[in-house]
Amino acid sequence: MEKYSQSHNSSPEGKEYTGKKSRGKIFLIIFLTFFSLGFGILGTVMVRSAYAKERVCSASAEGMVVGYRDSSRNNKHRYSPIVEYRADHQIFTGETNIWFNYRPFEEDEYVSVYYNPEEPEDFYIKQYDLPATYKMGAVFLLVALGIPAALVLFTVINRVITDQKKKEQIQAVFLLSLIVLF
């Protein structure tokens, strides 16, 4: 008499599979899809906000770095430059929204400032703020596009290559390449 196991089913090709493995793969794909979408949305928002700020802040002025705001956590310091500049016959002092683990400018160093003529307190440092925001947005977008590309590549590798050892070697090299890239 043939034994029947509820935990294993046979596929039409005669291969055994478990429902748990299939559900795990579906959950992973759904998770990575939402993760990728989140990164894509965040990257798009960052790039669009940098572009919008670049368009709105059309007036320029020479500014001076007068100090830094220092934020520290777990003995790690982050710095945001404080800039003073003249707009509409007034002196404005402001801080950027970008933080780095180093001080990109010397105090009393002159920098190019672009500000919004309608709201002069809205500004950015040309060689600092927008390039950083564009780069971070681009990284988020690359991750968002890279995750589906990696899933497709893994699926193709699983379907095309039949030798399990060769398949694992290719996937390991690919994963290592991704880790080194990021």
PDB file of N, CA and C in Angstrom, residues 4-66:
ATOM      1  N   TYR A   4       0.893   8.115   1.934  1.00  0.00           N
ATOM      2  CA  TYR A   4       0.597   9.481   1.494  1.00  0.00           C
ATOM      3  C   TYR A   4       1.041  10.433   2.590  1.00  0.00           C
ATOM      4  N   SER A   5       1.778  11.448   2.220  1.00  0.00           N
ATOM      5  CA  SER A   5       2.230  12.449   3.180  1.00  0.00           C
ATOM      6  C   SER A   5       1.581  13.783   2.838  1.00  0.00           C
ATOM      7  N   GLN A   6       0.996  14.434   3.821  1.00  0.00           N
ATOM      8  CA  GLN A   6       0.356  15.717   3.572  1.00  0.00           C
ATOM      9  C   GLN A   6       1.363  16.851   3.441  1.00  0.00           C
ATOM     10  N   SER A   7       2.573  16.672   3.967  1.00  0.00           N
ATOM     11  CA  SER A   7       3.546  17.762   3.906  1.00  0.00           C
ATOM     12  C   SER A   7       4.248  17.830   2.563  1.00  0.00           C
ATOM     13  N   HIS A   8       4.191  16.758   1.778  1.00  0.00           N
ATOM     14  CA  HIS A   8       4.831  16.763   0.468  1.00  0.00           C
ATOM     15  C   HIS A   8       3.805  16.437  -0.601  1.00  0.00           C
ATOM     16  N   ASN A   9       3.856  17.186  -1.647  1.00  0.00           N
ATOM     17  CA  ASN A   9       2.982  16.937  -2.787  1.00  0.00           C
ATOM     18  C   ASN A   9       3.849  16.697  -3.993  1.00  0.00           C
ATOM     19  N   SER A  10       3.320  16.064  -4.971  1.00  0.00           N
ATOM     20  CA  SER A  10       4.068  15.861  -6.207  1.00  0.00           C
ATOM     21  C   SER A  10       3.566  16.833  -7.249  1.00  0.00           C
ATOM     22  N   SER A  11       4.515  17.413  -7.954  1.00  0.00           N
ATOM     23  CA  SER A  11       4.155  18.295  -9.052  1.00  0.00           C
ATOM     24  C   SER A  11       3.904  17.450 -10.277  1.00  0.00           C
ATOM     25  N   PRO A  12       3.335  18.025 -11.335  1.00  0.00           N
ATOM     26  CA  PRO A  12       3.085  17.256 -12.552  1.00  0.00           C
ATOM     27  C   PRO A  12       4.365  16.669 -13.135  1.00  0.00           C
ATOM     28  N   GLU A  13       5.520  17.301 -12.886  1.00  0.00           N
ATOM     29  CA  GLU A  13       6.781  16.797 -13.424  1.00  0.00           C
ATOM     30  C   GLU A  13       7.343  15.684 -12.559  1.00  0.00           C
ATOM     31  N   GLY A  14       6.693  15.371 -11.450  1.00  0.00           N
ATOM     32  CA  GLY A  14       7.159  14.309 -10.581  1.00  0.00           C
ATOM     33  C   GLY A  14       8.117  14.805  -9.504  1.00  0.00           C
ATOM     34  N   LYS A  15       8.383  16.092  -9.427  1.00  0.00           N
ATOM     35  CA  LYS A  15       9.283  16.643  -8.413  1.00  0.00           C
ATOM     36  C   LYS A  15       8.483  16.923  -7.156  1.00  0.00           C
ATOM     37  N   GLU A  16       9.103  16.651  -6.013  1.00  0.00           N
ATOM     38  CA  GLU A  16       8.428  16.943  -4.766  1.00  0.00           C
ATOM     39  C   GLU A  16       8.665  18.383  -4.359  1.00  0.00           C
ATOM     40  N   TYR A  17       7.666  18.995  -3.760  1.00  0.00           N
ATOM     41  CA  TYR A  17       7.813  20.332  -3.214  1.00  0.00           C
ATOM     42  C   TYR A  17       6.940  20.450  -1.986  1.00  0.00           C
ATOM     43  N   THR A  18       7.280  21.415  -1.174  1.00  0.00           N
ATOM     44  CA  THR A  18       6.464  21.647   0.006  1.00  0.00           C
ATOM     45  C   THR A  18       5.737  22.964  -0.165  1.00  0.00           C
ATOM     46  N   GLY A  19       4.576  23.042   0.417  1.00  0.00           N
ATOM     47  CA  GLY A  19       3.816  24.279   0.374  1.00  0.00           C
ATOM     48  C   GLY A  19       4.533  25.405   1.103  1.00  0.00           C
ATOM     49  N   LYS A  20       5.285  25.061   2.160  1.00  0.00           N
ATOM     50  CA  LYS A  20       6.004  26.068   2.931  1.00  0.00           C
ATOM     51  C   LYS A  20       7.068  26.753   2.085  1.00  0.00           C
ATOM     52  N   LYS A  21       7.798  25.981   1.293  1.00  0.00           N
ATOM     53  CA  LYS A  21       8.837  26.569   0.441  1.00  0.00           C
ATOM     54  C   LYS A  21       8.219  27.520  -0.575  1.00  0.00           C
ATOM     55  N   SER A  22       7.124  27.122  -1.159  1.00  0.00           N
ATOM     56  CA  SER A  22       6.449  27.945  -2.153  1.00  0.00           C
ATOM     57  C   SER A  22       5.936  29.237  -1.518  1.00  0.00           C
ATOM     58  N   ARG A  23       5.343  29.146  -0.339  1.00  0.00           N
ATOM     59  CA  ARG A  23       4.861  30.336   0.354  1.00  0.00           C
ATOM     60  C   ARG A  23       6.013  31.245   0.758  1.00  0.00           C
ATOM     61  N   GLY A  24       7.136  30.659   1.136  1.00  0.00           N
ATOM     62  CA  GLY A  24       8.315  31.450   1.502  1.00  0.00           C
ATOM     63  C   GLY A  24       8.840  32.246   0.319  1.00  0.00           C
ATOM     64  N   LYS A  25       8.860  31.623  -0.850  1.00  0.00           N
ATOM     65  CA  LYS A  25       9.321  32.325  -2.055  1.00  0.00           C
ATOM     66  C   LYS A  25       8.364  33.452  -2.421  1.00  0.00           C
ATOM     67  N   ILE A  26       7.070  33.188  -2.320  1.00  0.00           N
ATOM     68  CA  ILE A  26       6.070  34.215  -2.637  1.00  0.00           C
ATOM     69  C   ILE A  26       6.204  35.381  -1.661  1.00  0.00           C
ATOM     70  N   PHE A  27       6.358  35.070  -0.359  1.00  0.00           N
ATOM     71  CA  PHE A  27       6.535  36.126   0.636  1.00  0.00           C
ATOM     72  C   PHE A  27       7.792  36.947   0.333  1.00  0.00           C
ATOM     73  N   LEU A  28       8.884  36.278  -0.019  1.00  0.00           N
ATOM     74  CA  LEU A  28      10.134  36.980  -0.334  1.00  0.00           C
ATOM     75  C   LEU A  28       9.959  37.891  -1.544  1.00  0.00           C
ATOM     76  N   ILE A  29       9.292  37.412  -2.563  1.00  0.00           N
ATOM     77  CA  ILE A  29       9.062  38.229  -3.763  1.00  0.00           C
ATOM     78  C   ILE A  29       8.186  39.436  -3.432  1.00  0.00           C
ATOM     79  N   ILE A  30       7.142  39.222  -2.641  1.00  0.00           N
ATOM     80  CA  ILE A  30       6.270  40.336  -2.251  1.00  0.00           C
ATOM     81  C   ILE A  30       7.051  41.343  -1.408  1.00  0.00           C
ATOM     82  N   PHE A  31       7.832  40.843  -0.448  1.00  0.00           N
ATOM     83  CA  PHE A  31       8.631  41.728   0.392  1.00  0.00           C
ATOM     84  C   PHE A  31       9.618  42.539  -0.446  1.00  0.00           C
ATOM     85  N   LEU A  32      10.341  41.872  -1.333  1.00  0.00           N
ATOM     86  CA  LEU A  32      11.322  42.578  -2.164  1.00  0.00           C
ATOM     87  C   LEU A  32      10.647  43.560  -3.115  1.00  0.00           C
ATOM     88  N   THR A  33       9.449  43.239  -3.572  1.00  0.00           N
ATOM     89  CA  THR A  33       8.711  44.162  -4.440  1.00  0.00           C
ATOM     90  C   THR A  33       8.368  45.447  -3.683  1.00  0.00           C
ATOM     91  N   PHE A  34       7.825  45.308  -2.481  1.00  0.00           N
ATOM     92  CA  PHE A  34       7.493  46.496  -1.689  1.00  0.00           C
ATOM     93  C   PHE A  34       8.751  47.254  -1.262  1.00  0.00           C
ATOM     94  N   PHE A  35       9.804  46.523  -0.920  1.00  0.00           N
ATOM     95  CA  PHE A  35      11.073  47.140  -0.564  1.00  0.00           C
ATOM     96  C   PHE A  35      11.605  47.958  -1.738  1.00  0.00           C
ATOM     97  N   SER A  36      11.564  47.370  -2.915  1.00  0.00           N
ATOM     98  CA  SER A  36      12.015  48.043  -4.134  1.00  0.00           C
ATOM     99  C   SER A  36      11.155  49.266  -4.438  1.00  0.00           C
ATOM    100  N   LEU A  37       9.845  49.117  -4.309  1.00  0.00           N
ATOM    101  CA  LEU A  37       8.947  50.256  -4.529  1.00  0.00           C
ATOM    102  C   LEU A  37       9.238  51.388  -3.544  1.00  0.00           C
ATOM    103  N   GLY A  38       9.480  51.033  -2.293  1.00  0.00           N
ATOM    104  CA  GLY A  38       9.812  52.042  -1.290  1.00  0.00           C
ATOM    105  C   GLY A  38      11.079  52.804  -1.652  1.00  0.00           C
ATOM    106  N   PHE A  39      12.107  52.075  -2.063  1.00  0.00           N
ATOM    107  CA  PHE A  39      13.344  52.729  -2.472  1.00  0.00           C
ATOM    108  C   PHE A  39      13.115  53.589  -3.708  1.00  0.00           C
ATOM    109  N   GLY A  40      12.311  53.105  -4.636  1.00  0.00           N
ATOM    110  CA  GLY A  40      12.021  53.870  -5.843  1.00  0.00           C
ATOM    111  C   GLY A  40      11.284  55.161  -5.539  1.00  0.00           C
ATOM    112  N   ILE A  41      10.300  55.070  -4.659  1.00  0.00           N
ATOM    113  CA  ILE A  41       9.542  56.270  -4.282  1.00  0.00           C
ATOM    114  C   ILE A  41      10.451  57.261  -3.561  1.00  0.00           C
ATOM    115  N   LEU A  42      11.244  56.760  -2.622  1.00  0.00           N
ATOM    116  CA  LEU A  42      12.148  57.642  -1.878  1.00  0.00           C
ATOM    117  C   LEU A  42      13.166  58.306  -2.810  1.00  0.00           C
ATOM    118  N   GLY A  43      13.742  57.534  -3.715  1.00  0.00           N
ATOM    119  CA  GLY A  43      14.701  58.093  -4.673  1.00  0.00           C
ATOM    120  C   GLY A  43      14.067  59.125  -5.574  1.00  0.00           C
ATOM    121  N   THR A  44      12.865  58.855  -6.042  1.00  0.00           N
ATOM    122  CA  THR A  44      12.151  59.797  -6.902  1.00  0.00           C
ATOM    123  C   THR A  44      11.843  61.090  -6.156  1.00  0.00           C
ATOM    124  N   VAL A  45      11.390  60.961  -4.909  1.00  0.00           N
ATOM    125  CA  VAL A  45      11.087  62.150  -4.099  1.00  0.00           C
ATOM    126  C   VAL A  45      12.350  62.988  -3.897  1.00  0.00           C
ATOM    127  N   MET A  46      13.467  62.330  -3.618  1.00  0.00           N
ATOM    128  CA  MET A  46      14.718  63.066  -3.393  1.00  0.00           C
ATOM    129  C   MET A  46      15.163  63.816  -4.647  1.00  0.00           C
ATOM    130  N   VAL A  47      15.133  63.144  -5.787  1.00  0.00           N
ATOM    131  CA  VAL A  47      15.557  63.778  -7.034  1.00  0.00           C
ATOM    132  C   VAL A  47      14.610  64.913  -7.403  1.00  0.00           C
ATOM    133  N   ARG A  48      13.304  64.679  -7.265  1.00  0.00           N
ATOM    134  CA  ARG A  48      12.330  65.726  -7.592  1.00  0.00           C
ATOM    135  C   ARG A  48      12.446  66.933  -6.660  1.00  0.00           C
ATOM    136  N   SER A  49      12.684  66.699  -5.378  1.00  0.00           N
ATOM    137  CA  SER A  49      12.797  67.826  -4.447  1.00  0.00           C
ATOM    138  C   SER A  49      14.059  68.630  -4.731  1.00  0.00           C
ATOM    139  N   ALA A  50      15.152  67.951  -5.098  1.00  0.00           N
ATOM    140  CA  ALA A  50      16.376  68.679  -5.451  1.00  0.00           C
ATOM    141  C   ALA A  50      16.149  69.505  -6.716  1.00  0.00           C
ATOM    142  N   TYR A  51      15.472  68.923  -7.681  1.00  0.00           N
ATOM    143  CA  TYR A  51      15.181  69.633  -8.922  1.00  0.00           C
ATOM    144  C   TYR A  51      14.279  70.843  -8.658  1.00  0.00           C
ATOM    145  N   ALA A  52      13.257  70.651  -7.825  1.00  0.00           N
ATOM    146  CA  ALA A  52      12.340  71.755  -7.498  1.00  0.00           C
ATOM    147  C   ALA A  52      13.081  72.867  -6.761  1.00  0.00           C
ATOM    148  N   LYS A  53      13.951  72.492  -5.831  1.00  0.00           N
ATOM    149  CA  LYS A  53      14.714  73.505  -5.095  1.00  0.00           C
ATOM    150  C   LYS A  53      15.635  74.267  -6.038  1.00  0.00           C
ATOM    151  N   GLU A  54      16.223  73.554  -6.975  1.00  0.00           N
ATOM    152  CA  GLU A  54      17.113  74.187  -7.959  1.00  0.00           C
ATOM    153  C   GLU A  54      16.345  75.199  -8.810  1.00  0.00           C
ATOM    154  N   ARG A  55      15.120  74.881  -9.166  1.00  0.00           N
ATOM    155  CA  ARG A  55      14.311  75.789  -9.981  1.00  0.00           C
ATOM    156  C   ARG A  55      13.837  77.007  -9.183  1.00  0.00           C
ATOM    157  N   VAL A  56      13.430  76.796  -7.934  1.00  0.00           N
ATOM    158  CA  VAL A  56      12.881  77.878  -7.116  1.00  0.00           C
ATOM    159  C   VAL A  56      13.981  78.829  -6.633  1.00  0.00           C
ATOM    160  N   CYS A  57      15.114  78.282  -6.264  1.00  0.00           N
ATOM    161  CA  CYS A  57      16.218  79.105  -5.745  1.00  0.00           C
ATOM    162  C   CYS A  57      17.046  79.612  -6.923  1.00  0.00           C
ATOM    163  N   SER A  58      16.562  80.685  -7.542  1.00  0.00           N
ATOM    164  CA  SER A  58      17.172  81.173  -8.775  1.00  0.00           C
ATOM    165  C   SER A  58      18.107  82.354  -8.576  1.00  0.00           C
ATOM    166  N   ALA A  59      18.053  83.001  -7.432  1.00  0.00           N
ATOM    167  CA  ALA A  59      18.949  84.138  -7.168  1.00  0.00           C
ATOM    168  C   ALA A  59      20.206  83.624  -6.483  1.00  0.00           C
ATOM    169  N   SER A  60      21.328  84.276  -6.767  1.00  0.00           N
ATOM    170  CA  SER A  60      22.581  83.815  -6.178  1.00  0.00           C
ATOM    171  C   SER A  60      23.205  84.898  -5.313  1.00  0.00           C
ATOM    172  N   ALA A  61      24.032  84.450  -4.393  1.00  0.00           N
ATOM    173  CA  ALA A  61      24.756  85.357  -3.505  1.00  0.00           C
ATOM    174  C   ALA A  61      26.014  84.647  -3.031  1.00  0.00           C
ATOM    175  N   GLU A  62      26.950  85.439  -2.539  1.00  0.00           N
ATOM    176  CA  GLU A  62      28.128  84.859  -1.932  1.00  0.00           C
ATOM    177  C   GLU A  62      27.847  84.703  -0.448  1.00  0.00           C
ATOM    178  N   GLY A  63      28.062  83.519   0.044  1.00  0.00           N
ATOM    179  CA  GLY A  63      27.818  83.261   1.458  1.00  0.00           C
ATOM    180  C   GLY A  63      29.113  82.888   2.157  1.00  0.00           C
ATOM    181  N   MET A  64      29.074  82.904   3.470  1.00  0.00           N
ATOM    182  CA  MET A  64      30.240  82.521   4.257  1.00  0.00           C
ATOM    183  C   MET A  64      29.817  81.471   5.274  1.00  0.00           C
ATOM    184  N   VAL A  65      30.628  80.429   5.385  1.00  0.00           N
ATOM    185  CA  VAL A  65      30.378  79.408   6.393  1.00  0.00           C
ATOM    186  C   VAL A  65      30.811  79.996   7.734  1.00  0.00           C
ATOM    187  N   VAL A  66      29.850  80.177   8.639  1.00  0.00           N
ATOM    188  CA  VAL A  66      30.146  80.815   9.923  1.00  0.00           C
ATOM    189  C   VAL A  66      30.247  79.802  11.069  1.00  0.00           C
TER     190      VAL A  66
END
